[in-house]
GROMACS .gro file of C-alpha atoms in nm:
model
  352
    1MET     CA    1  -8.406  -3.521  -2.109
    2GLU     CA    2  -8.525  -3.819  -1.903
    3GLU     CA    3  -8.888  -3.917  -1.948
    4ILE     CA    4  -9.130  -3.856  -1.660
    5ALA     CA    5  -9.504  -3.844  -1.630
    6PRO     CA    6  -9.634  -3.496  -1.720
    7ALA     CA    7  -9.836  -3.283  -1.486
    8ALA     CA    8 -10.176  -3.172  -1.628
    9VAL     CA    9 -10.239  -2.799  -1.664
   10ARG     CA   10 -10.572  -2.697  -1.824
   11GLY     CA   11 -10.587  -2.987  -2.066
   12HIS     CA   12 -10.220  -2.974  -2.166
   13SER     CA   13  -9.914  -3.083  -1.984
   14VAL     CA   14  -9.583  -2.967  -1.845
   15VAL     CA   15  -9.300  -3.216  -1.834
   16TYR     CA   16  -9.061  -3.124  -1.555
   17ALA     CA   17  -8.704  -3.225  -1.534
   18PRO     CA   18  -8.670  -3.527  -1.298
   19ARG     CA   19  -8.507  -3.328  -1.015
   20ILE     CA   20  -8.776  -3.065  -1.022
   21GLN     CA   21  -9.041  -3.331  -1.029
   22GLU     CA   22  -8.883  -3.489  -0.722
   23LEU     CA   23  -8.905  -3.159  -0.541
   24LEU     CA   24  -9.271  -3.111  -0.641
   25ALA     CA   25  -9.350  -3.448  -0.490
   26ARG     CA   26  -9.218  -3.339  -0.144
   27GLU     CA   27  -9.478  -3.300   0.127
   28GLU     CA   28  -9.242  -3.178   0.399
   29LYS     CA   29  -9.167  -2.808   0.428
   30VAL     CA   30  -8.814  -2.864   0.555
   31PHE     CA   31  -8.615  -3.153   0.400
   32ARG     CA   32  -8.263  -3.256   0.311
   33VAL     CA   33  -8.178  -3.207  -0.058
   34ASP     CA   34  -7.833  -3.369  -0.024
   35ALA     CA   35  -7.559  -3.419   0.236
   36THR     CA   36  -7.482  -3.046   0.256
   37THR     CA   37  -7.806  -2.871   0.160
   38VAL     CA   38  -8.139  -2.827   0.333
   39GLY     CA   39  -8.449  -2.733   0.132
   40VAL     CA   40  -8.714  -2.505   0.278
   41SER     CA   41  -9.065  -2.418   0.158
   42ASP     CA   42  -9.208  -2.306   0.495
   43CYS     CA   43  -9.318  -1.942   0.471
   44ASP     CA   44  -9.221  -1.837   0.826
   45LEU     CA   45  -8.888  -2.016   0.821
   46MET     CA   46  -8.802  -1.865   0.481
   47ALA     CA   47  -8.859  -1.515   0.622
   48GLU     CA   48  -8.638  -1.598   0.922
   49ILE     CA   49  -8.358  -1.730   0.700
   50VAL     CA   50  -8.363  -1.428   0.472
   51ALA     CA   51  -8.366  -1.192   0.774
   52ALA     CA   52  -8.086  -1.381   0.953
   53ARG     CA   53  -7.808  -1.209   0.760
   54PRO     CA   54  -7.762  -0.977   0.459
   55VAL     CA   55  -7.735  -1.144   0.119
   56LEU     CA   56  -7.371  -1.204   0.020
   57GLU     CA   57  -7.230  -1.043  -0.294
   58THR     CA   58  -7.164  -1.388  -0.438
   59GLU     CA   59  -7.530  -1.483  -0.389
   60ARG     CA   60  -7.656  -1.209  -0.616
   61SER     CA   61  -7.664  -1.284  -0.984
   62VAL     CA   62  -7.612  -0.929  -1.107
   63TYR     CA   63  -7.406  -0.761  -0.840
   64LYS     CA   64  -7.151  -1.029  -0.763
   65PRO     CA   65  -6.790  -0.906  -0.783
   66ALA     CA   66  -6.652  -0.813  -1.128
   67ALA     CA   67  -6.307  -0.714  -1.251
   68GLY     CA   68  -6.154  -0.834  -0.926
   69ALA     CA   69  -6.362  -0.610  -0.696
   70GLY     CA   70  -6.704  -0.592  -0.538
   71ILE     CA   71  -6.983  -0.380  -0.688
   72HIS     CA   72  -7.038  -0.071  -0.480
   73HIS     CA   73  -7.388   0.018  -0.369
   74ASP     CA   74  -7.383   0.347  -0.560
   75SER     CA   75  -7.283   0.166  -0.881
   76ALA     CA   76  -7.562  -0.087  -0.830
   77THR     CA   77  -7.818   0.186  -0.771
   78ARG     CA   78  -7.709   0.374  -1.087
   79THR     CA   79  -7.743   0.052  -1.289
   80ILE     CA   80  -8.096  -0.009  -1.163
   81ARG     CA   81  -8.199   0.349  -1.247
   82ALA     CA   82  -8.035   0.334  -1.588
   83LEU     CA   83  -8.208   0.005  -1.671
   84GLY     CA   84  -8.542   0.150  -1.554
   85GLN     CA   85  -8.499   0.444  -1.791
   86ASP     CA   86  -8.419   0.215  -2.081
   87VAL     CA   87  -8.711  -0.019  -2.014
   88MET     CA   88  -8.962   0.267  -1.984
   89ALA     CA   89  -8.828   0.429  -2.297
   90GLY     CA   90  -8.852   0.095  -2.480
   91ILE     CA   91  -9.206   0.028  -2.374
   92ARG     CA   92  -9.308   0.370  -2.521
   93THR     CA   93  -9.152   0.294  -2.862
   94PRO     CA   94  -9.305   0.072  -3.133
   95PRO     CA   95  -9.194  -0.292  -3.095
   96PRO     CA   96  -8.980  -0.463  -3.359
   97PRO     CA   97  -9.151  -0.676  -3.627
   98ALA     CA   98  -9.348  -0.950  -3.452
   99ARG     CA   99  -9.194  -1.220  -3.668
  100GLY     CA  100  -8.907  -1.203  -3.419
  101LEU     CA  101  -9.136  -1.375  -3.166
  102SER     CA  102  -9.167  -1.684  -3.393
  103GLY     CA  103  -8.943  -1.979  -3.303
  104ALA     CA  104  -8.830  -2.151  -2.987
  105TRP     CA  105  -8.950  -1.994  -2.662
  106PRO     CA  106  -8.814  -1.846  -2.436
  107TYR     CA  107  -8.512  -1.786  -2.665
  108ALA     CA  108  -8.709  -1.599  -2.935
  109PRO     CA  109  -8.866  -1.344  -2.692
  110THR     CA  110  -8.529  -1.304  -2.519
  111SER     CA  111  -8.365  -1.194  -2.847
  112TYR     CA  112  -8.673  -0.989  -2.932
  113LEU     CA  113  -8.652  -0.796  -2.602
  114ARG     CA  114  -8.285  -0.727  -2.641
  115ARG     CA  115  -8.344  -0.596  -2.994
  116TRP     CA  116  -8.637  -0.382  -2.868
  117LEU     CA  117  -8.464  -0.229  -2.573
  118PHE     CA  118  -8.097  -0.215  -2.655
  119SER     CA  119  -8.049  -0.216  -3.036
  120SER     CA  120  -7.984   0.158  -3.034
  121ASP     CA  121  -7.643   0.104  -2.877
  122PRO     CA  122  -7.352   0.126  -3.125
  123LEU     CA  123  -7.106  -0.151  -3.187
  124PRO     CA  124  -6.939  -0.308  -3.000
  125VAL     CA  125  -7.175  -0.234  -2.707
  126SER     CA  126  -7.481  -0.378  -2.875
  127LEU     CA  127  -7.299  -0.711  -2.908
  128LEU     CA  128  -7.296  -0.746  -2.529
  129SER     CA  129  -7.667  -0.840  -2.529
  130LYS     CA  130  -7.664  -1.064  -2.840
  131ARG     CA  131  -7.755  -1.418  -2.753
  132GLY     CA  132  -7.505  -1.563  -2.995
  133VAL     CA  133  -7.234  -1.378  -2.810
  134THR     CA  134  -7.353  -1.449  -2.456
  135ARG     CA  135  -7.368  -1.822  -2.524
  136SER     CA  136  -6.991  -1.832  -2.606
  137ASP     CA  137  -6.734  -1.760  -2.333
  138THR     CA  138  -6.468  -1.689  -2.598
  139LEU     CA  139  -6.685  -1.438  -2.789
  140SER     CA  140  -6.795  -1.279  -2.461
  141ARG     CA  141  -6.432  -1.216  -2.361
  142ILE     CA  142  -6.349  -1.071  -2.701
  143VAL     CA  143  -6.649  -0.838  -2.695
  144ASP     CA  144  -6.586  -0.739  -2.334
  145ARG     CA  145  -6.232  -0.635  -2.420
  146ALA     CA  146  -6.350  -0.440  -2.728
  147VAL     CA  147  -6.608  -0.254  -2.523
  148THR     CA  148  -6.357  -0.177  -2.246
  149VAL     CA  149  -6.143   0.022  -2.496
  150TRP     CA  150  -6.446   0.156  -2.688
  151PRO     CA  151  -6.384   0.533  -2.725
  152GLY     CA  152  -6.754   0.620  -2.686
  153SER     CA  153  -6.753   0.981  -2.805
  154ARG     CA  154  -7.045   1.168  -2.666
  155ALA     CA  155  -7.109   1.298  -3.017
  156GLU     CA  156  -7.224   0.953  -3.118
  157GLY     CA  157  -7.552   0.983  -2.927
  158GLY     CA  158  -7.822   0.720  -2.941
  159CYS     CA  159  -7.693   0.520  -2.648
  160THR     CA  160  -7.905   0.362  -2.379
  161ALA     CA  161  -7.856   0.482  -2.021
  162LEU     CA  162  -7.675   0.156  -1.947
  163ALA     CA  163  -7.427   0.219  -2.230
  164GLU     CA  164  -7.372   0.571  -2.103
  165GLN     CA  165  -7.242   0.421  -1.781
  166ILE     CA  166  -6.973   0.232  -1.977
  167ARG     CA  167  -6.883   0.551  -2.166
  168GLY     CA  168  -6.870   0.760  -1.847
  169ALA     CA  169  -6.663   0.510  -1.643
  170SER     CA  170  -6.315   0.628  -1.540
  171GLY     CA  171  -6.030   0.384  -1.544
  172THR     CA  172  -6.001   0.031  -1.686
  173ARG     CA  173  -6.144  -0.151  -1.385
  174ASP     CA  174  -6.447   0.078  -1.357
  175ARG     CA  175  -6.511   0.024  -1.729
  176ARG     CA  176  -6.482  -0.352  -1.692
  177GLN     CA  177  -6.734  -0.344  -1.409
  178ALA     CA  178  -6.969  -0.125  -1.616
  179VAL     CA  179  -6.940  -0.380  -1.899
  180ALA     CA  180  -7.015  -0.665  -1.661
  181LEU     CA  181  -7.318  -0.483  -1.520
  182TYR     CA  182  -7.447  -0.407  -1.868
  183ARG     CA  183  -7.424  -0.768  -1.972
  184ARG     CA  184  -7.569  -0.905  -1.648
  185ALA     CA  185  -7.851  -0.654  -1.619
  186THR     CA  186  -7.970  -0.692  -1.980
  187ALA     CA  187  -7.949  -1.070  -1.971
  188THR     CA  188  -8.123  -1.106  -1.632
  189LEU     CA  189  -8.407  -0.876  -1.731
  190CYS     CA  190  -8.467  -1.012  -2.083
  191ASP     CA  191  -8.427  -1.377  -1.978
  192GLY     CA  192  -8.664  -1.332  -1.680
  193VAL     CA  193  -8.930  -1.143  -1.871
  194ALA     CA  194  -8.925  -1.390  -2.162
  195ALA     CA  195  -8.955  -1.685  -1.916
  196LEU     CA  196  -9.247  -1.515  -1.735
  197ALA     CA  197  -9.435  -1.429  -2.056
  198GLY     CA  198  -9.384  -1.781  -2.199
  199ASN     CA  199  -9.500  -1.945  -1.879
  200ALA     CA  200  -9.814  -1.726  -1.884
  201LEU     CA  201  -9.894  -1.809  -2.247
  202TRP     CA  202  -9.869  -2.182  -2.169
  203LEU     CA  203 -10.078  -2.166  -1.851
  204MET     CA  204 -10.352  -1.960  -2.020
  205GLY     CA  205 -10.409  -2.231  -2.274
  206PRO     CA  206 -10.534  -2.195  -2.636
  207ALA     CA  207 -10.897  -2.114  -2.541
  208ALA     CA  208 -10.802  -1.833  -2.301
  209ARG     CA  209 -10.558  -1.681  -2.544
  210GLU     CA  210 -10.827  -1.655  -2.813
  211GLN     CA  211 -11.060  -1.464  -2.589
  212GLU     CA  212 -11.047  -1.086  -2.584
  213ALA     CA  213 -11.124  -1.112  -2.207
  214ALA     CA  214 -10.784  -1.263  -2.161
  215ARG     CA  215 -10.631  -0.919  -2.215
  216ALA     CA  216 -10.861  -0.751  -1.957
  217ASP     CA  217 -10.630  -0.821  -1.665
  218LEU     CA  218 -10.295  -0.941  -1.788
  219THR     CA  219 -10.144  -0.824  -1.464
  220ALA     CA  220 -10.350  -1.079  -1.266
  221VAL     CA  221 -10.251  -1.347  -1.521
  222LEU     CA  222  -9.885  -1.262  -1.462
  223TRP     CA  223  -9.917  -1.269  -1.080
  224GLU     CA  224 -10.081  -1.612  -1.100
  225THR     CA  225  -9.806  -1.729  -1.336
  226LEU     CA  226  -9.548  -1.608  -1.087
  227ARG     CA  227  -9.721  -1.823  -0.830
  228LEU     CA  228  -9.744  -2.146  -1.031
  229LEU     CA  229  -9.435  -2.119  -1.247
  230PRO     CA  230  -9.207  -1.859  -1.085
  231PRO     CA  231  -8.897  -1.803  -1.301
  232ALA     CA  232  -8.696  -1.744  -0.985
  233TRP     CA  233  -8.799  -2.082  -0.838
  234MET     CA  234  -8.512  -2.132  -0.601
  235LEU     CA  235  -8.293  -1.901  -0.388
  236PHE     CA  236  -7.960  -2.032  -0.254
  237ARG     CA  237  -7.795  -1.923   0.071
  238LYS     CA  238  -7.448  -2.039   0.174
  239GLY     CA  239  -7.431  -2.205   0.511
  240GLY     CA  240  -7.314  -2.060   0.840
  241ASP     CA  241  -7.393  -2.009   1.203
  242ALA     CA  242  -7.666  -1.759   1.122
  243TYR     CA  243  -7.910  -2.037   1.031
  244THR     CA  244  -7.830  -2.310   1.283
  245GLY     CA  245  -8.067  -2.192   1.552
  246LEU     CA  246  -8.360  -2.153   1.318
  247HIS     CA  247  -8.435  -2.520   1.265
  248PRO     CA  248  -8.290  -2.844   1.405
  249GLU     CA  249  -8.239  -2.986   1.054
  250ILE     CA  250  -7.994  -2.709   0.960
  251ARG     CA  251  -7.633  -2.774   1.064
  252PRO     CA  252  -7.347  -2.516   1.061
  253THR     CA  253  -7.206  -2.679   0.749
  254ASP     CA  254  -7.535  -2.680   0.562
  255SER     CA  255  -7.633  -2.441   0.285
  256VAL     CA  256  -7.997  -2.358   0.245
  257ALA     CA  257  -8.213  -2.375  -0.068
  258LEU     CA  258  -8.538  -2.174  -0.045
  259PHE     CA  259  -8.813  -2.298  -0.283
  260PRO     CA  260  -9.081  -2.042  -0.373
  261LEU     CA  261  -9.201  -2.295  -0.634
  262LEU     CA  262  -9.302  -2.539  -0.356
  263MET     CA  263  -9.439  -2.276  -0.118
  264HIS     CA  264  -9.656  -2.129  -0.390
  265ARG     CA  265  -9.823  -2.469  -0.441
  266HIS     CA  266  -9.874  -2.569  -0.076
  267PRO     CA  267 -10.237  -2.614   0.038
  268ASP     CA  268 -10.153  -2.453   0.376
  269TYR     CA  269 -10.117  -2.117   0.195
  270TRP     CA  270 -10.342  -2.159  -0.109
  271SER     CA  271 -10.688  -2.283  -0.192
  272ASP     CA  272 -10.685  -2.512  -0.497
  273PRO     CA  273 -10.309  -2.459  -0.517
  274LEU     CA  274 -10.257  -2.645  -0.848
  275GLU     CA  275 -10.536  -2.454  -1.029
  276PHE     CA  276 -10.448  -2.170  -1.257
  277ARG     CA  277 -10.685  -1.898  -1.130
  278PRO     CA  278 -10.584  -1.538  -1.219
  279GLU     CA  279 -10.907  -1.417  -1.060
  280ARG     CA  280 -10.758  -1.484  -0.710
  281TRP     CA  281 -10.551  -1.164  -0.757
  282ALA     CA  282 -10.842  -0.942  -0.876
  283ALA     CA  283 -10.899  -0.767  -0.542
  284VAL     CA  284 -10.544  -0.788  -0.405
  285ALA     CA  285 -10.395  -0.443  -0.372
  286ASP     CA  286 -10.037  -0.555  -0.305
  287PRO     CA  287  -9.969  -0.917  -0.413
  288GLU     CA  288  -9.623  -0.920  -0.260
  289LYS     CA  289  -9.781  -0.886   0.089
  290THR     CA  290  -9.973  -1.212   0.039
  291PRO     CA  291  -9.859  -1.483   0.286
  292GLY     CA  292  -9.682  -1.772   0.120
  293PHE     CA  293  -9.592  -1.574  -0.193
  294MET     CA  294  -9.238  -1.482  -0.282
  295PRO     CA  295  -9.219  -1.396  -0.655
  296PHE     CA  296  -8.930  -1.152  -0.615
  297GLY     CA  297  -8.781  -1.239  -0.274
  298PHE     CA  298  -8.834  -1.095   0.071
  299ASP     CA  299  -8.748  -0.747   0.207
  300GLY     CA  300  -8.371  -0.699   0.197
  301ALA     CA  301  -8.329  -0.954  -0.079
  302ARG     CA  302  -8.585  -0.855  -0.340
  303CYS     CA  303  -8.516  -0.873  -0.710
  304TRP     CA  304  -8.354  -0.549  -0.826
  305ALA     CA  305  -8.576  -0.534  -1.140
  306LYS     CA  306  -8.910  -0.637  -0.985
  307HIS     CA  307  -9.080  -0.307  -1.077
  308LEU     CA  308  -8.990  -0.363  -1.442
  309VAL     CA  309  -9.065  -0.730  -1.492
  310VAL     CA  310  -9.446  -0.739  -1.484
  311PRO     CA  311  -9.511  -0.421  -1.692
  312LEU     CA  312  -9.258  -0.538  -1.959
  313ALA     CA  313  -9.403  -0.893  -1.964
  314GLU     CA  314  -9.754  -0.743  -2.004
  315ARG     CA  315  -9.633  -0.535  -2.297
  316LEU     CA  316  -9.470  -0.835  -2.455
  317LEU     CA  317  -9.788  -1.048  -2.420
  318THR     CA  318  -9.993  -0.764  -2.571
  319VAL     CA  319  -9.763  -0.771  -2.879
  320ALA     CA  320  -9.797  -1.146  -2.896
  321PHE     CA  321 -10.181  -1.128  -2.885
  322ASP     CA  322 -10.193  -0.837  -3.138
  323ASN     CA  323  -9.998  -1.060  -3.383
  324ARG     CA  324 -10.198  -1.378  -3.311
  325LEU     CA  325  -9.910  -1.579  -3.171
  326VAL     CA  326  -9.985  -1.948  -3.176
  327ILE     CA  327  -9.805  -2.223  -2.984
  328ARG     CA  328  -9.703  -2.500  -3.221
  329SER     CA  329  -9.730  -2.810  -3.005
  330PRO     CA  330  -9.956  -3.083  -3.145
  331GLN     CA  331  -9.927  -3.298  -2.832
  332GLN     CA  332  -9.980  -2.995  -2.605
  333ASN     CA  333  -9.671  -3.082  -2.402
  334ALA     CA  334  -9.396  -2.846  -2.286
  335GLU     CA  335  -9.068  -2.927  -2.113
  336VAL     CA  336  -8.927  -2.750  -1.810
  337PRO     CA  337  -8.555  -2.827  -1.791
  338LEU     CA  338  -8.340  -2.789  -1.483
  339ARG     CA  339  -8.213  -2.434  -1.530
  340SER     CA  340  -8.163  -2.129  -1.305
  341LEU     CA  341  -8.480  -1.985  -1.455
  342LEU     CA  342  -8.795  -2.197  -1.449
  343SER     CA  343  -8.943  -2.170  -1.801
  344VAL     CA  344  -9.151  -2.390  -2.026
  345ARG     CA  345  -9.010  -2.472  -2.369
  346PHE     CA  346  -9.224  -2.464  -2.682
  347ASP     CA  347  -9.230  -2.344  -3.047
  348ALA     CA  348  -9.458  -2.058  -3.149
  349ALA     CA  349  -9.542  -1.862  -3.465
  350THR     CA  350  -9.715  -1.533  -3.525
  351GLY     CA  351 -10.021  -1.520  -3.745
  352ALA     CA  352  -9.981  -1.159  -3.853
   0.00000   0.00000   0.00000
């Protein structure tokens, strides 16, 4: 990763990938990213762009077409409900041994969450959410084929609601779509929650983590983390005539990149925008109605798992605190690489 001056955060530093750092240095709210892409961090223009047309299937991470066909609305709704059941059931059960949180973050908590929420699924379904499998295209294809022909007798029991959707699918294509939805939904949820919890731990700093008061309002901590280091830091919209009348910089051939990361740090919308201040959310009844704040998208394009992310991240942080998780970083630096999810990278170990 290319060296660049770190940005100070509560006595320690975050080292952004060069392209992210270039974006953070932008003062304009509408600017050209490259020859075919316009970047936007203006609150009102963002709302107009999102409202200009429905989100395309190919612009959604989870519900893009699978098995050669689009994902029907009913199937998407069933998946959201099934995932909600599995998360709520998981939160109520004892967590796995905390030693699973030791190691490289956010990878360690991602694997930990998958084990916590989906380990009850029998082989080969449980392999769908294993990081070692998801990182390999070849292994992913092999496991996908195995699950597609998985007999899934109802006598087996012990399945998550998501796995039940695979077992209950009729026909090969429906099964393939159910497999794709299982993989995408579990990965998106666990990756996003792990990134959010890791970002919160880093922003809180060692002193804050040691104080019992830090637990008093973890929800506020997570909302402030979503403001300063939102995992979903950029939303991409393919170009077209729907946007050309909204701003003179946007041409018919231009795609649009919406940057919550930049909007969340702009002084037009926030006082002391670079300060980590969870107390700013203490009296806010509905954070998502706050102007200049887009942690999960706008109406019509909101994250499908937004109602699960914060409670699960809060539960994960509680487990980390209960087991005295310590960030192992002598220089107090963390890297933020250029990835689809904005997440700091660090090593940690539990003290329990």
